[in-house]
Amino acid sequence: MNTPETRVAIIGIIVENPDQVDALNQLLHEYSNYIIGRMGIPYHKRNINIISVAIDAPQDKINTLTGKIGRLTGISAKTAYSNITARVNTE
């Protein structure tokens, strides 16, 4: 059986539209088995929220999640990848 190659990455998220928070949380929940951790910082001075999500997943999963987040109105997302890859046993 071929095990998938995974990468560690950080997805940086800026939330400018609080009405989309439920949709964002639903997406993060769908990918929760890949998420290592997350940190949210409310920035009251600018009325935005800054979220960082650490993830270890196949690159296509990371790209898909980042794309789905970026399509939410008033939310932007960018990803920074580690250069280290690993094979994960899925048994």
PDB file of N, CA and C in Angstrom, residues 7 18 58 64 86:
ATOM      1  N   ARG A   7       3.214  17.159   4.341  1.00  0.00           N
ATOM      2  CA  ARG A   7       4.070  18.303   4.634  1.00  0.00           C
ATOM      3  C   ARG A   7       3.488  19.045   5.814  1.00  0.00           C
ATOM      4  N   PRO A  18     -16.894  39.034  10.121  1.00  0.00           N
ATOM      5  CA  PRO A  18     -17.260  38.103  11.191  1.00  0.00           C
ATOM      6  C   PRO A  18     -18.450  37.207  10.844  1.00  0.00           C
ATOM      7  N   PRO A  58      -1.243  15.845   3.293  1.00  0.00           N
ATOM      8  CA  PRO A  58      -0.794  15.844   1.904  1.00  0.00           C
ATOM      9  C   PRO A  58      -0.963  17.250   1.312  1.00  0.00           C
ATOM     10  N   THR A  64      -6.274  22.525  -1.017  1.00  0.00           N
ATOM     11  CA  THR A  64      -7.738  22.547  -1.097  1.00  0.00           C
ATOM     12  C   THR A  64      -8.329  23.340   0.050  1.00  0.00           C
ATOM     13  N   ALA A  86       7.178  13.755   4.721  1.00  0.00           N
ATOM     14  CA  ALA A  86       7.218  12.460   5.421  1.00  0.00           C
ATOM     15  C   ALA A  86       6.117  11.583   4.878  1.00  0.00           C
TER      16      ALA A  86
END
